[in-house]
PDB file of N, CA and C in Angstrom:
ATOM      1  N   MET A   1      -3.107  24.235 -69.196  1.00 51.00           N
ATOM      2  CA  MET A   1      -2.463  25.169 -68.776  1.00 51.00           C
ATOM      3  C   MET A   1      -2.238  25.742 -69.931  1.00 51.00           C
ATOM      4  N   GLY A   2      -2.483  27.239 -70.162  1.00 52.00           N
ATOM      5  CA  GLY A   2      -2.076  28.193 -71.087  1.00 52.00           C
ATOM      6  C   GLY A   2      -0.831  28.429 -71.519  1.00 52.00           C
ATOM      7  N   LYS A   3      -0.494  29.765 -71.846  1.00 54.00           N
ATOM      8  CA  LYS A   3       0.839  30.280 -72.118  1.00 54.00           C
ATOM      9  C   LYS A   3       1.557  30.751 -70.590  1.00 54.00           C
ATOM     10  N   ASN A   4       2.662  30.480 -70.500  1.00 53.00           N
ATOM     11  CA  ASN A   4       3.428  30.740 -69.550  1.00 53.00           C
ATOM     12  C   ASN A   4       3.100  30.104 -68.482  1.00 53.00           C
ATOM     13  N   GLY A   5       2.375  28.966 -68.327  1.00 58.00           N
ATOM     14  CA  GLY A   5       1.689  28.490 -66.931  1.00 58.00           C
ATOM     15  C   GLY A   5       0.610  28.744 -66.514  1.00 58.00           C
ATOM     16  N   SER A   6      -0.203  29.691 -66.760  1.00 66.00           N
ATOM     17  CA  SER A   6      -1.344  29.980 -66.464  1.00 66.00           C
ATOM     18  C   SER A   6      -2.746  29.335 -66.774  1.00 66.00           C
ATOM     19  N   MET A   7      -3.628  29.415 -65.841  1.00 81.00           N
ATOM     20  CA  MET A   7      -4.742  28.279 -66.166  1.00 81.00           C
ATOM     21  C   MET A   7      -5.631  29.071 -67.253  1.00 81.00           C
ATOM     22  N   ILE A   8      -6.323  28.342 -68.235  1.00 86.00           N
ATOM     23  CA  ILE A   8      -6.995  28.423 -69.347  1.00 86.00           C
ATOM     24  C   ILE A   8      -8.560  28.867 -68.593  1.00 86.00           C
ATOM     25  N   LYS A   9      -9.259  29.884 -68.723  1.00 92.00           N
ATOM     26  CA  LYS A   9     -10.602  30.238 -68.265  1.00 92.00           C
ATOM     27  C   LYS A   9     -11.273  29.876 -69.749  1.00 92.00           C
ATOM     28  N   HIS A  10     -12.626  29.235 -69.009  1.00 94.00           N
ATOM     29  CA  HIS A  10     -13.719  28.859 -70.015  1.00 94.00           C
ATOM     30  C   HIS A  10     -14.852  29.308 -69.413  1.00 94.00           C
ATOM     31  N   ALA A  11     -15.896  29.660 -70.456  1.00 95.00           N
ATOM     32  CA  ALA A  11     -17.271  29.880 -69.853  1.00 95.00           C
ATOM     33  C   ALA A  11     -18.103  28.853 -70.523  1.00 95.00           C
ATOM     34  N   GLU A  12     -19.163  28.897 -69.786  1.00 97.00           N
ATOM     35  CA  GLU A  12     -20.418  28.290 -70.150  1.00 97.00           C
ATOM     36  C   GLU A  12     -21.460  29.215 -70.337  1.00 97.00           C
ATOM     37  N   ILE A  13     -22.432  29.263 -71.656  1.00 97.00           N
ATOM     38  CA  ILE A  13     -23.418  29.906 -71.799  1.00 97.00           C
ATOM     39  C   ILE A  13     -24.703  29.532 -71.421  1.00 97.00           C
ATOM     40  N   TYR A  14     -25.619  29.813 -70.864  1.00 97.00           N
ATOM     41  CA  TYR A  14     -26.977  29.118 -70.937  1.00 97.00           C
ATOM     42  C   TYR A  14     -27.970  30.402 -71.089  1.00 97.00           C
ATOM     43  N   LYS A  15     -28.882  29.793 -71.967  1.00 97.00           N
ATOM     44  CA  LYS A  15     -29.918  30.696 -72.209  1.00 97.00           C
ATOM     45  C   LYS A  15     -31.353  30.196 -71.412  1.00 97.00           C
ATOM     46  N   ILE A  16     -31.745  31.402 -70.741  1.00 97.00           N
ATOM     47  CA  ILE A  16     -32.911  30.960 -69.730  1.00 97.00           C
ATOM     48  C   ILE A  16     -33.915  32.080 -69.766  1.00 97.00           C
ATOM     49  N   LYS A  17     -35.091  31.564 -69.368  1.00 95.00           N
ATOM     50  CA  LYS A  17     -36.000  32.742 -69.606  1.00 95.00           C
ATOM     51  C   LYS A  17     -36.657  33.297 -68.023  1.00 95.00           C
ATOM     52  N   ILE A  18     -36.880  34.312 -67.824  1.00 90.00           N
ATOM     53  CA  ILE A  18     -36.769  34.648 -66.494  1.00 90.00           C
ATOM     54  C   ILE A  18     -38.194  35.870 -66.643  1.00 90.00           C
ATOM     55  N   GLU A  19     -39.421  35.410 -66.238  1.00 90.00           N
ATOM     56  CA  GLU A  19     -40.448  36.177 -66.069  1.00 90.00           C
ATOM     57  C   GLU A  19     -40.771  36.734 -67.898  1.00 90.00           C
ATOM     58  N   ASN A  20     -40.681  35.800 -68.344  1.00 91.00           N
ATOM     59  CA  ASN A  20     -41.145  36.206 -70.087  1.00 91.00           C
ATOM     60  C   ASN A  20     -40.035  36.666 -70.600  1.00 91.00           C
ATOM     61  N   GLU A  21     -38.715  36.956 -70.012  1.00 94.00           N
ATOM     62  CA  GLU A  21     -37.641  37.408 -70.712  1.00 94.00           C
ATOM     63  C   GLU A  21     -36.458  36.396 -71.125  1.00 94.00           C
ATOM     64  N   ILE A  22     -36.095  36.748 -72.132  1.00 96.00           N
ATOM     65  CA  ILE A  22     -34.855  35.502 -72.680  1.00 96.00           C
ATOM     66  C   ILE A  22     -33.571  36.398 -72.147  1.00 96.00           C
ATOM     67  N   ARG A  23     -32.774  35.839 -71.420  1.00 97.00           N
ATOM     68  CA  ARG A  23     -31.590  36.310 -71.047  1.00 97.00           C
ATOM     69  C   ARG A  23     -30.206  35.116 -71.218  1.00 97.00           C
ATOM     70  N   PHE A  24     -29.116  35.665 -72.001  1.00 98.00           N
ATOM     71  CA  PHE A  24     -28.065  34.592 -71.379  1.00 98.00           C
ATOM     72  C   PHE A  24     -27.197  34.913 -70.423  1.00 98.00           C
ATOM     73  N   ILE A  25     -26.700  33.865 -69.787  1.00 97.00           N
ATOM     74  CA  ILE A  25     -25.908  34.011 -68.766  1.00 97.00           C
ATOM     75  C   ILE A  25     -24.374  33.083 -68.804  1.00 97.00           C
ATOM     76  N   ALA A  26     -23.608  33.855 -68.867  1.00 96.00           N
ATOM     77  CA  ALA A  26     -22.130  32.979 -68.926  1.00 96.00           C
ATOM     78  C   ALA A  26     -21.542  33.075 -67.802  1.00 96.00           C
ATOM     79  N   LYS A  27     -21.512  32.133 -67.052  1.00 96.00           N
ATOM     80  CA  LYS A  27     -20.597  31.501 -66.070  1.00 96.00           C
ATOM     81  C   LYS A  27     -19.013  31.183 -66.499  1.00 96.00           C
ATOM     82  N   VAL A  28     -18.266  31.870 -65.588  1.00 95.00           N
ATOM     83  CA  VAL A  28     -16.546  31.640 -66.178  1.00 95.00           C
ATOM     84  C   VAL A  28     -16.215  30.796 -64.865  1.00 95.00           C
ATOM     85  N   TYR A  29     -15.275  30.024 -65.351  1.00 95.00           N
ATOM     86  CA  TYR A  29     -14.524  29.093 -64.849  1.00 95.00           C
ATOM     87  C   TYR A  29     -13.149  29.015 -64.807  1.00 95.00           C
ATOM     88  N   ILE A  30     -12.357  28.614 -63.886  1.00 92.00           N
ATOM     89  CA  ILE A  30     -10.853  28.103 -64.372  1.00 92.00           C
ATOM     90  C   ILE A  30     -10.715  26.896 -63.552  1.00 92.00           C
ATOM     91  N   ASP A  31     -10.422  25.975 -63.983  1.00 85.00           N
ATOM     92  CA  ASP A  31     -10.464  24.334 -63.961  1.00 85.00           C
ATOM     93  C   ASP A  31     -11.453  24.152 -62.802  1.00 85.00           C
ATOM     94  N   ARG A  32     -12.631  23.901 -63.514  1.00 82.00           N
ATOM     95  CA  ARG A  32     -13.864  23.669 -62.775  1.00 82.00           C
ATOM     96  C   ARG A  32     -14.431  24.681 -61.592  1.00 82.00           C
ATOM     97  N   GLU A  33     -13.474  25.623 -61.319  1.00 90.00           N
ATOM     98  CA  GLU A  33     -14.189  26.655 -60.188  1.00 90.00           C
ATOM     99  C   GLU A  33     -14.511  27.638 -60.747  1.00 90.00           C
ATOM    100  N   GLU A  34     -15.835  28.104 -60.120  1.00 91.00           N
ATOM    101  CA  GLU A  34     -16.817  29.124 -61.083  1.00 91.00           C
ATOM    102  C   GLU A  34     -16.088  30.530 -60.476  1.00 91.00           C
ATOM    103  N   ILE A  35     -15.876  31.504 -61.556  1.00 92.00           N
ATOM    104  CA  ILE A  35     -15.545  32.950 -60.950  1.00 92.00           C
ATOM    105  C   ILE A  35     -16.808  33.857 -60.632  1.00 92.00           C
ATOM    106  N   GLN A  36     -17.472  33.470 -59.864  1.00 90.00           N
ATOM    107  CA  GLN A  36     -18.700  34.748 -60.127  1.00 90.00           C
ATOM    108  C   GLN A  36     -18.428  35.929 -60.507  1.00 90.00           C
ATOM    109  N   GLU A  37     -17.260  36.568 -60.017  1.00 89.00           N
ATOM    110  CA  GLU A  37     -17.240  38.020 -60.234  1.00 89.00           C
ATOM    111  C   GLU A  37     -16.955  38.298 -61.707  1.00 89.00           C
ATOM    112  N   GLU A  38     -17.107  37.538 -62.185  1.00 89.00           N
ATOM    113  CA  GLU A  38     -16.327  37.313 -63.911  1.00 89.00           C
ATOM    114  C   GLU A  38     -17.455  36.683 -64.482  1.00 89.00           C
ATOM    115  N   SER A  39     -18.751  36.618 -64.089  1.00 91.00           N
ATOM    116  CA  SER A  39     -19.933  36.074 -64.735  1.00 91.00           C
ATOM    117  C   SER A  39     -20.506  36.900 -65.225  1.00 91.00           C
ATOM    118  N   PHE A  40     -21.382  37.043 -66.200  1.00 93.00           N
ATOM    119  CA  PHE A  40     -21.808  38.214 -67.434  1.00 93.00           C
ATOM    120  C   PHE A  40     -23.383  37.581 -67.599  1.00 93.00           C
ATOM    121  N   SER A  41     -24.123  38.441 -67.621  1.00 94.00           N
ATOM    122  CA  SER A  41     -25.765  38.453 -68.280  1.00 94.00           C
ATOM    123  C   SER A  41     -25.653  39.472 -69.263  1.00 94.00           C
ATOM    124  N   GLY A  42     -26.286  38.917 -70.393  1.00 95.00           N
ATOM    125  CA  GLY A  42     -26.677  40.087 -71.558  1.00 95.00           C
ATOM    126  C   GLY A  42     -28.015  39.476 -72.400  1.00 95.00           C
ATOM    127  N   PRO A  43     -28.620  40.380 -72.909  1.00 96.00           N
ATOM    128  CA  PRO A  43     -29.877  39.962 -73.551  1.00 96.00           C
ATOM    129  C   PRO A  43     -29.809  39.363 -74.994  1.00 96.00           C
ATOM    130  N   THR A  44     -28.637  39.311 -75.759  1.00 96.00           N
ATOM    131  CA  THR A  44     -28.322  38.228 -76.886  1.00 96.00           C
ATOM    132  C   THR A  44     -27.022  37.599 -76.728  1.00 96.00           C
ATOM    133  N   PHE A  45     -27.148  36.052 -77.363  1.00 96.00           N
ATOM    134  CA  PHE A  45     -26.118  35.543 -77.321  1.00 96.00           C
ATOM    135  C   PHE A  45     -24.599  36.102 -77.525  1.00 96.00           C
ATOM    136  N   GLU A  46     -24.984  36.968 -78.903  1.00 96.00           N
ATOM    137  CA  GLU A  46     -23.897  37.498 -79.778  1.00 96.00           C
ATOM    138  C   GLU A  46     -23.071  38.404 -78.393  1.00 96.00           C
ATOM    139  N   GLU A  47     -24.198  39.286 -77.696  1.00 95.00           N
ATOM    140  CA  GLU A  47     -23.224  40.274 -76.714  1.00 95.00           C
ATOM    141  C   GLU A  47     -22.644  39.319 -75.643  1.00 95.00           C
ATOM    142  N   THR A  48     -23.469  38.419 -75.100  1.00 95.00           N
ATOM    143  CA  THR A  48     -22.917  37.559 -74.235  1.00 95.00           C
ATOM    144  C   THR A  48     -21.285  37.025 -74.357  1.00 95.00           C
ATOM    145  N   ALA A  49     -21.314  36.269 -75.696  1.00 94.00           N
ATOM    146  CA  ALA A  49     -20.169  35.629 -75.868  1.00 94.00           C
ATOM    147  C   ALA A  49     -19.180  36.602 -76.449  1.00 94.00           C
ATOM    148  N   LYS A  50     -19.518  37.638 -76.749  1.00 93.00           N
ATOM    149  CA  LYS A  50     -18.268  38.698 -77.334  1.00 93.00           C
ATOM    150  C   LYS A  50     -17.713  39.386 -75.886  1.00 93.00           C
ATOM    151  N   HIS A  51     -18.687  39.193 -75.021  1.00 92.00           N
ATOM    152  CA  HIS A  51     -18.115  40.120 -73.521  1.00 92.00           C
ATOM    153  C   HIS A  51     -16.981  38.861 -72.673  1.00 92.00           C
ATOM    154  N   VAL A  52     -17.441  37.620 -72.624  1.00 91.00           N
ATOM    155  CA  VAL A  52     -16.722  36.493 -72.119  1.00 91.00           C
ATOM    156  C   VAL A  52     -15.497  36.313 -73.626  1.00 91.00           C
ATOM    157  N   SER A  53     -15.764  36.369 -74.327  1.00 88.00           N
ATOM    158  CA  SER A  53     -14.507  35.871 -75.331  1.00 88.00           C
ATOM    159  C   SER A  53     -13.303  36.370 -75.535  1.00 88.00           C
ATOM    160  N   LYS A  54     -13.471  37.304 -74.803  1.00 85.00           N
ATOM    161  CA  LYS A  54     -12.286  38.517 -74.574  1.00 85.00           C
ATOM    162  C   LYS A  54     -11.027  37.362 -74.338  1.00 85.00           C
ATOM    163  N   ASP A  55     -11.294  36.799 -73.224  1.00 87.00           N
ATOM    164  CA  ASP A  55     -10.099  36.216 -72.329  1.00 87.00           C
ATOM    165  C   ASP A  55     -10.701  34.796 -71.855  1.00 87.00           C
ATOM    166  N   CYS A  56     -11.754  34.381 -72.470  1.00 91.00           N
ATOM    167  CA  CYS A  56     -12.229  32.845 -72.018  1.00 91.00           C
ATOM    168  C   CYS A  56     -12.683  32.176 -73.552  1.00 91.00           C
ATOM    169  N   VAL A  57     -12.543  30.791 -73.315  1.00 93.00           N
ATOM    170  CA  VAL A  57     -13.164  29.975 -74.288  1.00 93.00           C
ATOM    171  C   VAL A  57     -14.153  29.776 -74.244  1.00 93.00           C
ATOM    172  N   ILE A  58     -15.065  29.695 -75.126  1.00 94.00           N
ATOM    173  CA  ILE A  58     -16.535  29.342 -74.398  1.00 94.00           C
ATOM    174  C   ILE A  58     -16.749  27.756 -75.237  1.00 94.00           C
ATOM    175  N   SER A  59     -16.893  26.965 -73.884  1.00 94.00           N
ATOM    176  CA  SER A  59     -16.800  25.338 -73.537  1.00 94.00           C
ATOM    177  C   SER A  59     -18.166  25.138 -74.204  1.00 94.00           C
ATOM    178  N   ASN A  60     -19.081  25.341 -73.517  1.00 95.00           N
ATOM    179  CA  ASN A  60     -20.723  24.879 -73.418  1.00 95.00           C
ATOM    180  C   ASN A  60     -21.582  25.676 -74.099  1.00 95.00           C
ATOM    181  N   TYR A  61     -22.893  25.390 -74.199  1.00 96.00           N
ATOM    182  CA  TYR A  61     -24.028  26.378 -74.736  1.00 96.00           C
ATOM    183  C   TYR A  61     -25.119  25.359 -74.300  1.00 96.00           C
ATOM    184  N   PHE A  62     -25.884  25.855 -73.376  1.00 96.00           N
ATOM    185  CA  PHE A  62     -27.174  25.141 -72.807  1.00 96.00           C
ATOM    186  C   PHE A  62     -28.352  25.965 -73.150  1.00 96.00           C
ATOM    187  N   ASP A  63     -29.531  25.418 -73.686  1.00 96.00           N
ATOM    188  CA  ASP A  63     -30.749  26.328 -73.788  1.00 96.00           C
ATOM    189  C   ASP A  63     -31.598  25.297 -72.683  1.00 96.00           C
ATOM    190  N   MET A  64     -31.650  26.327 -71.921  1.00 94.00           N
ATOM    191  CA  MET A  64     -32.328  25.991 -70.942  1.00 94.00           C
ATOM    192  C   MET A  64     -33.834  26.102 -71.051  1.00 94.00           C
ATOM    193  N   THR A  65     -34.426  26.823 -72.067  1.00 92.00           N
ATOM    194  CA  THR A  65     -35.927  27.401 -72.457  1.00 92.00           C
ATOM    195  C   THR A  65     -36.296  25.924 -73.013  1.00 92.00           C
ATOM    196  N   GLU A  66     -35.693  25.050 -73.747  1.00 79.00           N
ATOM    197  CA  GLU A  66     -36.025  23.791 -74.294  1.00 79.00           C
ATOM    198  C   GLU A  66     -36.797  22.914 -73.037  1.00 79.00           C
ATOM    199  N   THR A  67     -36.244  22.695 -71.775  1.00 65.00           N
ATOM    200  CA  THR A  67     -36.330  22.057 -70.752  1.00 65.00           C
ATOM    201  C   THR A  67     -37.648  22.277 -70.192  1.00 65.00           C
ATOM    202  N   GLU A  68     -38.027  23.504 -70.269  1.00 55.00           N
ATOM    203  CA  GLU A  68     -39.380  23.806 -69.328  1.00 55.00           C
ATOM    204  C   GLU A  68     -40.415  23.601 -70.046  1.00 55.00           C
ATOM    205  N   GLY A  69     -41.472  23.418 -69.237  1.00 53.00           N
ATOM    206  CA  GLY A  69     -42.444  22.473 -69.717  1.00 53.00           C
ATOM    207  C   GLY A  69     -43.722  23.829 -70.063  1.00 53.00           C
TER     208      GLY A  69
END
């Protein structure tokens, strides 16, 4: 729990490739439940991280492009 008993938001950022374009997707969670309306997609890691770090802790980063064959 955060200050004043509030739940802490965290975000996971995924680097993905869609139709030869790299995108960074941030999925926002509170207590393991995804908050889809707060998820965000950006063209760079920095832009995506800056957007979600205003009120979230970034907990994980996954490079999904490394797993593609």
